[in-house]
Coordinates of C-alpha atoms in Angstrom, one line a residue:
X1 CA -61.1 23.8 -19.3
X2 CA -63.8 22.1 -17.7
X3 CA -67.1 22.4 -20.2
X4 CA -70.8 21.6 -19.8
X5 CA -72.3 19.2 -22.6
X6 CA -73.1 20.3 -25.4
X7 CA -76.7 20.6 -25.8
X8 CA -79.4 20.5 -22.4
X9 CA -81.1 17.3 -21.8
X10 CA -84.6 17.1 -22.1
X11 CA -86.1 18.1 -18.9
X12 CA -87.9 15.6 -18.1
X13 CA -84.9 13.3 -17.9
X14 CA -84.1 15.2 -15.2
X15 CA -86.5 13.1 -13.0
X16 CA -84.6 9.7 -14.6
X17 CA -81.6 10.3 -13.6
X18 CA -79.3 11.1 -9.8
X19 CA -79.3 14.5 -8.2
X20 CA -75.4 13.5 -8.5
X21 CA -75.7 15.3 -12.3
X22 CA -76.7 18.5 -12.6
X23 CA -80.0 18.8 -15.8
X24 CA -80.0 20.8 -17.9
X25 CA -76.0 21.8 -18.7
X26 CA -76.3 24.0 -21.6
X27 CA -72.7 25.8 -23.1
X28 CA -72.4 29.2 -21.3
X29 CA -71.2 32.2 -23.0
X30 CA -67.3 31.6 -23.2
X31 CA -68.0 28.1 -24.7
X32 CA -70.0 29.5 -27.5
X33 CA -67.3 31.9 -28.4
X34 CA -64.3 29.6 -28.4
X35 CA -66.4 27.3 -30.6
X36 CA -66.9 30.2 -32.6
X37 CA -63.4 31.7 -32.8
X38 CA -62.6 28.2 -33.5
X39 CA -64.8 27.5 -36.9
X40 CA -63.8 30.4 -38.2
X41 CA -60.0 29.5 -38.2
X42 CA -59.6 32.8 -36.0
X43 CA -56.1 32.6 -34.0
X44 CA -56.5 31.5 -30.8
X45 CA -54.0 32.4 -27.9
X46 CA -54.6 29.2 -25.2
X47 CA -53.3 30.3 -22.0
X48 CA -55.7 27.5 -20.6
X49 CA -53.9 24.9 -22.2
X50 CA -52.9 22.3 -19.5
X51 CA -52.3 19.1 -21.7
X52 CA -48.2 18.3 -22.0
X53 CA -49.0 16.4 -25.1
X54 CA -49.9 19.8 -26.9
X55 CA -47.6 21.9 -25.8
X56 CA -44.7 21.4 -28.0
X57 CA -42.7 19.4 -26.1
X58 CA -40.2 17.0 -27.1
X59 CA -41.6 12.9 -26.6
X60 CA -39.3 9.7 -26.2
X61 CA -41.7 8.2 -28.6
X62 CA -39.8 5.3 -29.7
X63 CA -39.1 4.5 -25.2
X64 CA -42.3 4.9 -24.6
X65 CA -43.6 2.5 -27.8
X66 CA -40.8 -0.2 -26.8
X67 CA -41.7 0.1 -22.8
X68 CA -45.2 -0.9 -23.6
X69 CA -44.3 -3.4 -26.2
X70 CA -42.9 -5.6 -23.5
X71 CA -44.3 -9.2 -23.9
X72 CA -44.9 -8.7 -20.4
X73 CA -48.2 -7.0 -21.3
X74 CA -50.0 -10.3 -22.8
X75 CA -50.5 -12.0 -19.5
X76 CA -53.2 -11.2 -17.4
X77 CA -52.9 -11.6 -13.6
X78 CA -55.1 -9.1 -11.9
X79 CA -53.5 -7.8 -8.5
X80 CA -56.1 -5.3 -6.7
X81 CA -53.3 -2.9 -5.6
X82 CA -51.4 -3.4 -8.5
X83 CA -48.3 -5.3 -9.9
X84 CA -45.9 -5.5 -7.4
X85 CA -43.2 -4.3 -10.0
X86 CA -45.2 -1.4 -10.5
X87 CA -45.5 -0.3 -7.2
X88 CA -42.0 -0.8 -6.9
X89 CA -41.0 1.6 -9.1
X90 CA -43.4 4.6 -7.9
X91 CA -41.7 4.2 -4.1
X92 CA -38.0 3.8 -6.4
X93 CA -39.2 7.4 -7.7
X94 CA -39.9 9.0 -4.3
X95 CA -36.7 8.1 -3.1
X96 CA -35.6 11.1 -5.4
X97 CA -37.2 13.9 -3.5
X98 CA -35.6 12.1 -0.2
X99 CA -38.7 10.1 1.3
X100 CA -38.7 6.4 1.0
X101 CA -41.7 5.2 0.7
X102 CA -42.2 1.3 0.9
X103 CA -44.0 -0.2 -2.2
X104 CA -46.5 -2.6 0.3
X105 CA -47.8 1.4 1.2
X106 CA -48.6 1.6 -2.4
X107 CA -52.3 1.0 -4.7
X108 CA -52.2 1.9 -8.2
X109 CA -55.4 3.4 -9.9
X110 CA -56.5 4.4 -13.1
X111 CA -56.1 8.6 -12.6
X112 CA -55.9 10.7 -9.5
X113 CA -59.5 11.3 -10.1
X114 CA -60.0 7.3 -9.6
X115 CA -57.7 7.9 -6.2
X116 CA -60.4 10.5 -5.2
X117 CA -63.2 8.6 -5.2
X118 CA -61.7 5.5 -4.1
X119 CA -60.4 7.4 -1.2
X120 CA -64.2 8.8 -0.7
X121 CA -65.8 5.5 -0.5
X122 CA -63.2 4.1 2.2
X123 CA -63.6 6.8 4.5
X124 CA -67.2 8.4 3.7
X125 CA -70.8 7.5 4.0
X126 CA -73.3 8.9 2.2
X127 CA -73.8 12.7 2.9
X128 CA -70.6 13.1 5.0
X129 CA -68.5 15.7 4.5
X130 CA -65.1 16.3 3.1
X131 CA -63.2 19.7 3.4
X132 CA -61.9 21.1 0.0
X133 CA -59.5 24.4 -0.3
X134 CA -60.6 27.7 -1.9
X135 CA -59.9 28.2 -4.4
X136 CA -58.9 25.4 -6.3
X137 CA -59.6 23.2 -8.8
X138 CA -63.5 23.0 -9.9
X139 CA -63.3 19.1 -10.1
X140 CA -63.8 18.7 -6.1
X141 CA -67.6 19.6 -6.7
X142 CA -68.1 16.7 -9.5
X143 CA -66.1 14.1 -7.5
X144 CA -67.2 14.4 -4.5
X145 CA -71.3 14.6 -5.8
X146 CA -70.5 11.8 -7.9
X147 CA -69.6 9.6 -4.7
X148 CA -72.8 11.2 -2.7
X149 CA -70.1 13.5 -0.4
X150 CA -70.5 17.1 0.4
X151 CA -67.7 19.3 -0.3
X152 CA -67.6 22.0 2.0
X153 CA -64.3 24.9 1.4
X154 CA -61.7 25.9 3.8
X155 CA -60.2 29.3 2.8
X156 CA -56.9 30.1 1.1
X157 CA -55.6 33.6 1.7
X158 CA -53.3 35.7 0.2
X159 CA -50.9 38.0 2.2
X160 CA -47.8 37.7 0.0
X161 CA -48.2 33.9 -0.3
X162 CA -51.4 31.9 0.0
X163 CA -51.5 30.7 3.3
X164 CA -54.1 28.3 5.5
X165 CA -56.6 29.8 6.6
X166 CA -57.8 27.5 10.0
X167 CA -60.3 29.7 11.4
X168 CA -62.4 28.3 8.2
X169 CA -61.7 24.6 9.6
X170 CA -63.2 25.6 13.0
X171 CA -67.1 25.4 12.0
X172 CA -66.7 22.4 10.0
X173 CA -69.4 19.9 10.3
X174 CA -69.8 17.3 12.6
X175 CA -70.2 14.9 9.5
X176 CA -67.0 16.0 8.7
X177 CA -64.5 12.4 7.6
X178 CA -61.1 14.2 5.7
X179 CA -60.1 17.3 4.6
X180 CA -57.9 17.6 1.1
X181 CA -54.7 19.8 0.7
X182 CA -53.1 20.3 -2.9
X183 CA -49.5 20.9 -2.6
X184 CA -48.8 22.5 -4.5
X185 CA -52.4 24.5 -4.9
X186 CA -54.1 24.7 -8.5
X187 CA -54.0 27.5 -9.1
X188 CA -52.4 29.2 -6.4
X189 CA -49.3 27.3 -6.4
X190 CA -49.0 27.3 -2.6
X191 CA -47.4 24.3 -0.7
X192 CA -48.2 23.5 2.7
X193 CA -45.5 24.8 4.8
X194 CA -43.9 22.6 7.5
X195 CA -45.8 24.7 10.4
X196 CA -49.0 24.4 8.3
X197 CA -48.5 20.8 8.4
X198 CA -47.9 20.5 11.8
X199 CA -51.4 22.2 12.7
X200 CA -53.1 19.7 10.3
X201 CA -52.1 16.9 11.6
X202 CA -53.2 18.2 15.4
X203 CA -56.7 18.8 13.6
X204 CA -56.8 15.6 12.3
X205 CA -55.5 14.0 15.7
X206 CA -58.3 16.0 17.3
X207 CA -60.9 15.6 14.9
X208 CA -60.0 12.2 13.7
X209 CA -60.0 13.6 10.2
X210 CA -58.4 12.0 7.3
X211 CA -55.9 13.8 5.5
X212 CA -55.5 13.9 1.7
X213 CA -52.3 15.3 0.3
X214 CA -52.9 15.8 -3.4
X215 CA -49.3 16.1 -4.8
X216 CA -49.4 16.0 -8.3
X217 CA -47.8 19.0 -9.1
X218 CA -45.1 18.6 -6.4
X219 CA -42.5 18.0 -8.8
X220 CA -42.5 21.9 -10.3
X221 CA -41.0 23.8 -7.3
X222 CA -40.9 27.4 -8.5
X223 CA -40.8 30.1 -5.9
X224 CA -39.6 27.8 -3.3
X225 CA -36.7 25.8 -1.4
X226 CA -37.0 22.8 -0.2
X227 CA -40.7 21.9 -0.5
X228 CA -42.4 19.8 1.6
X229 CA -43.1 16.7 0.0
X230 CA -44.7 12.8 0.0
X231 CA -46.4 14.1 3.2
X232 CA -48.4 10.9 3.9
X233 CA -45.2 9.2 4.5
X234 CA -44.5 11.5 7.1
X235 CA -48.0 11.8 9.1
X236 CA -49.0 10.3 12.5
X237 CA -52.9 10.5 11.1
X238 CA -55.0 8.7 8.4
X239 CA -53.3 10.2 5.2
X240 CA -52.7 9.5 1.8
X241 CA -50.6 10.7 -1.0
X242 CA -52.1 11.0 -4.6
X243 CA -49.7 11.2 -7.7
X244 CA -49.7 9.9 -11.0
X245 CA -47.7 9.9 -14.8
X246 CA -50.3 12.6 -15.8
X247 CA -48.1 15.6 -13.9
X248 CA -44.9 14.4 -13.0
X249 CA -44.0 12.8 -16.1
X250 CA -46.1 14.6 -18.5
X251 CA -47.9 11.5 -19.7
X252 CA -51.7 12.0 -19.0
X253 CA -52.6 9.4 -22.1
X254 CA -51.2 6.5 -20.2
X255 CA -53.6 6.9 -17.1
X256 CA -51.8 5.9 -14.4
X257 CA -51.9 7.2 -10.4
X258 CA -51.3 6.2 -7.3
X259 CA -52.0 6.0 -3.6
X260 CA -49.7 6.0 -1.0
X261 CA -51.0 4.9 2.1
X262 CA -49.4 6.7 5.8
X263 CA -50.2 6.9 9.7
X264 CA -50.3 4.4 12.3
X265 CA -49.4 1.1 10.8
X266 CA -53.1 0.2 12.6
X267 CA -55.0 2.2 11.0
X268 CA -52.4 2.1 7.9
X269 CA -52.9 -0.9 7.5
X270 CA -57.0 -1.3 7.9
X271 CA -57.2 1.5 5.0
X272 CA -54.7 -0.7 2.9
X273 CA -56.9 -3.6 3.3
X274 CA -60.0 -1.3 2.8
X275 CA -58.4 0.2 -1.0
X276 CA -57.8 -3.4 -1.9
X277 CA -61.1 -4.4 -2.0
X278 CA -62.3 -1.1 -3.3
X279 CA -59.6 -1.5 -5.7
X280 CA -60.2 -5.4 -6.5
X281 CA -64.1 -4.5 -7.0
X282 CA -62.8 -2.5 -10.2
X283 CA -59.4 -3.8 -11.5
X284 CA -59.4 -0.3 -13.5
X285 CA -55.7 0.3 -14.0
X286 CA -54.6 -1.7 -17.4
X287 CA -51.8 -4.2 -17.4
X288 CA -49.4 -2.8 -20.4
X289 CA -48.8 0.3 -18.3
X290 CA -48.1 -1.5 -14.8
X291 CA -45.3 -3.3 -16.6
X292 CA -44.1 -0.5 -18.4
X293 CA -44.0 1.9 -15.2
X294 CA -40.5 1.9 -14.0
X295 CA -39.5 2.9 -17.6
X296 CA -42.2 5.2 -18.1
X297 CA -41.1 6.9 -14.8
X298 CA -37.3 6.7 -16.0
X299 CA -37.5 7.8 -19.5
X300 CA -40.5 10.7 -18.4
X301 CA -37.8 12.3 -16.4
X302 CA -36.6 14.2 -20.1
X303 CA -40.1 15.3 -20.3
X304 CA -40.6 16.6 -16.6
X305 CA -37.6 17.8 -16.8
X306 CA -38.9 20.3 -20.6
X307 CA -42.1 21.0 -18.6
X308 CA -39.9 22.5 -15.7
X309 CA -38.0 24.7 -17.9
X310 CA -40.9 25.9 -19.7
X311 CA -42.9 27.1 -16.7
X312 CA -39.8 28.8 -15.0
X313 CA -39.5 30.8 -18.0
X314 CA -42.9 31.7 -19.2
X315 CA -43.4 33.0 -15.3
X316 CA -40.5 34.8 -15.6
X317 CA -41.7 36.0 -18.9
X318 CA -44.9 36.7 -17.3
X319 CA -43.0 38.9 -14.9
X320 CA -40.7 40.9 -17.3
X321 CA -43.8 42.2 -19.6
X322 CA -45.8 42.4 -15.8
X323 CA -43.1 45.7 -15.5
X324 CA -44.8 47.8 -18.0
X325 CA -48.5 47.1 -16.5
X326 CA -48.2 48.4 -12.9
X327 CA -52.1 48.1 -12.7
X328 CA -51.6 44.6 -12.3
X329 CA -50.4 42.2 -10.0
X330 CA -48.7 38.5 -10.6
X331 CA -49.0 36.6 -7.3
X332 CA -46.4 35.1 -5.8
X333 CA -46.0 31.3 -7.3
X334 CA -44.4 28.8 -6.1
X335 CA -44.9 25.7 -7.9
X336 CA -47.4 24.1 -10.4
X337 CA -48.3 25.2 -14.0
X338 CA -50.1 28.1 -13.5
X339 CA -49.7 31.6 -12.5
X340 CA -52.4 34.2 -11.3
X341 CA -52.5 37.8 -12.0
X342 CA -55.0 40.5 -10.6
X343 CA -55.9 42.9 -12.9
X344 CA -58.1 45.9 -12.5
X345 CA -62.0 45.1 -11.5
X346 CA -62.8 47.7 -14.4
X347 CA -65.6 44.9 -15.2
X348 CA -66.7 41.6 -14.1
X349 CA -64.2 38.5 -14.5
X350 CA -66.8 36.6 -17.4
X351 CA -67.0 40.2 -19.2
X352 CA -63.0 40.6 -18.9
X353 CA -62.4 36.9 -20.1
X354 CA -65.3 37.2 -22.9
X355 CA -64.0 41.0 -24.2
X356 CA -60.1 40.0 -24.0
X357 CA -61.3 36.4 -26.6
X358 CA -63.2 38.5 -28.7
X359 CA -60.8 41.2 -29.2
X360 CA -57.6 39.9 -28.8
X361 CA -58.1 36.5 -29.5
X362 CA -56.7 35.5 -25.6
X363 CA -58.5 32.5 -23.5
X364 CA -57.6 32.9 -20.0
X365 CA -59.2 31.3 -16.6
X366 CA -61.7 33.6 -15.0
X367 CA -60.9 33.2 -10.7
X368 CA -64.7 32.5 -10.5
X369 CA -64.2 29.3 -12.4
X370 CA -62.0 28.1 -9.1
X371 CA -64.2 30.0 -6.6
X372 CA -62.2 33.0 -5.8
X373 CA -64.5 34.9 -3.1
X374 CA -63.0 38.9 -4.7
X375 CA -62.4 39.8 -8.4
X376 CA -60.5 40.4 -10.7
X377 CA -58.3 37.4 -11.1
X378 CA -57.6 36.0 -13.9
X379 CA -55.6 32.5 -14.7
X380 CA -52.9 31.4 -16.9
X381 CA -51.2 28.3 -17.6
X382 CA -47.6 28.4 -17.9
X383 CA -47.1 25.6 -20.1
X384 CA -47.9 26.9 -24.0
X385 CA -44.7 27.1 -26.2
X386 CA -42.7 30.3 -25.0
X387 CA -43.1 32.7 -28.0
X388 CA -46.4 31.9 -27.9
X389 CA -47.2 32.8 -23.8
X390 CA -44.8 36.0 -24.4
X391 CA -47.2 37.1 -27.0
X392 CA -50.4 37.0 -25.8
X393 CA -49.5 37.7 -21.9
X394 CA -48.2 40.8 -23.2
X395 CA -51.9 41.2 -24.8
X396 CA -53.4 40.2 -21.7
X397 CA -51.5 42.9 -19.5
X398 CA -52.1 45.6 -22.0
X399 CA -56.0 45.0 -22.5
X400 CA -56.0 44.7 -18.5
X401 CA -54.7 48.1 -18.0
X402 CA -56.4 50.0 -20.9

């Protein structure tokens, strides 16, 4: 969960610092009263909890330790888009949801966030535009202030599935450079459907738009056959694919993502040669886990492979107790970690998320916290340990619907 700092700056170093932070950022209500629930050793039911690492999951420990022990590590030979055996073994891992990708389309970075902003500078100037979904995940706004961009939203909507909305694309500014799709969504768990895709890429064609295919959680197909997938290796635009260890391996400690470059091997290649300068300006991504990569990748497969399991059966979980609440409403998911349920608008979202901690000891997602434009929705992740995410959904359906 995304939290302000803890106290408020001074004001006056509000005039010190760039418009890109926001002064003062005091806690708001619901992080006073975790912090509370917290020091007072109250139990806490974390249906926010998005970090693999806690979620009771079983670890190759002794792989992982011996993949970065490799003597490998020691030598330092910086390569702006990354060790060629690195990059290697990220296109080796696509090949396993059936679309080469060459490793020379490749650039490794630090995070997906890194990819973000990397991919920002290459194809914006300052106050241009980038198109963002909603809703989705709050981390657009920071990034993209952060580079001097203006996120503007294209709608989601919901009519069984979450679904495009491109009348929202048609008013987009001039300034416009890329517009970002996360397949599947967070939170919404929507992928971009095959005639979805098709339409983008006309709008880019038209628009001369870049494309950004956030993919992280493409690995977690729930709801769905056959997803569409590694979409930059596909397109006839500007695109790019964004991945990393952090979601498809479960390994968010080792900070490693990726790039993969697509399009018209003209302009494919003038944004390769554009990252690697971007990317040689920073040299961000640390040597020990380039080497280790192709095991990382090989023995994280035993962990992806946990996450899956858990968040097929704490949705269907979700689902079973959902029966005796017919007041509310589990969306259709169809991949990703997290699941969204509509519950009754009896009070605002903050006073539903604020009454259900304090009384039942639940932390959930309020919608407004990834700019949901109705209430009530509230958010779950489907990753805490099963017994655990029976319990307190079956808490969170029952205060919903008394």
């Amino acid at each position: 969960m995304l939290r302000p700092a803890r106290r408020g700056a001074p004001r006056i170093l509000s005039a010190m610092f760039s418009r890109r932070l926001t002064w003062p950022c005091p806690p708001n209500r619901l992080s006073r009263l975790v912090d509370e629930k917290r020091t007072r050793a109250k139990r806490l039911f974390d249906l926010t909890e998005s970090n693999p690492t806690r979620a009771g999951l079983s670890y190759p420990a002794e792989a992982i330790a011996a993949a970065l022990a490799d003597a490998g590590a020691a030598l330092y030979e910086p390569s702006a888009r990354g060790l060629g055996t690195a990059r290697a073994a990220v296109a080796e891992d696509a090949e396993r949801r059936g679309r080469p990708v060459a490793p020379d389309r490749v650039v490794l970075t630090a995070s997906t966030s890194e990819a973000y902003t990397w991919l920002f500078k290459l194809l914006c100037d300052p106050g241009d535009t980038v198109l963002v979904p909603r809703p989705s995940y709050p981390l657009f706004e920071h990034l993209t202030r952060l580079e001097g961009v203006r996120a503007v939203p294209f709608n989601l909507e919901y009519h069984g599935r979450w679904e495009i909305d491109f009348g929202t694309l048609a008013g987009a500014p001039v300034q416009t450079r890329a517009i970002v799709i996360v397949s599947p969504n967070n939170p919404t768990g929507s992928y971009v459907t095959a005639r979805e895709l098709d339409r983008l890429f006309a709008v880019c064609r038209e628009r001369r738009w870049a494309l950004i295919a956030d993919e992280v959680f493409a690995d977690y197909p729930l709801d769905v056959d056959a997803p569409i997938t590694d979409i930059a290796a596909a397109a006839d635009v500007a695109a790019f694919t964004l991945g990393g260890l952090s979601k498809s391996v479960g390994l968010p400690q080792l900070k490693l993502g990726w790039i993969v470059a697509g399009g018209r091997s003209t302009e494919r290649a003038a944004a390769l040669a554009g990252l690697e300068l971007i990317a040689d300006s920073f040299l961000s991504v640390s040597t020990p886990v380039q080497v280790a990569a192709g095991h990382l990748l090989e023995h994280g497969a035993s962990i992806r492979s946990q996450i899956h399991e858990r968040v097929r059966g704490n949705l269907a979980a979700l689902r079973d107790v959902a029966r005796s609440f017919d007041a509310c409403d589990v969306l259709k998911v169809e991949g990703g970690w997290s699941a969204i349920v509509r519950v009754p608008a009896t009070r605002t979202e903050e006073q539903f998320i604020l009454d259900l901690l304090d009384r039942e000891g639940v932390l959930v997602h309020p919608g407004y916290f990834f700019d949901f434009q109705r209430e009530a929705f509230i958010v779950v992740s489907l990753l805490p340990p099963s017994d655990i995410f029976r319990d307190a959904a079956a808490r969170l359906l029952q205060f919903a619907s008394s």
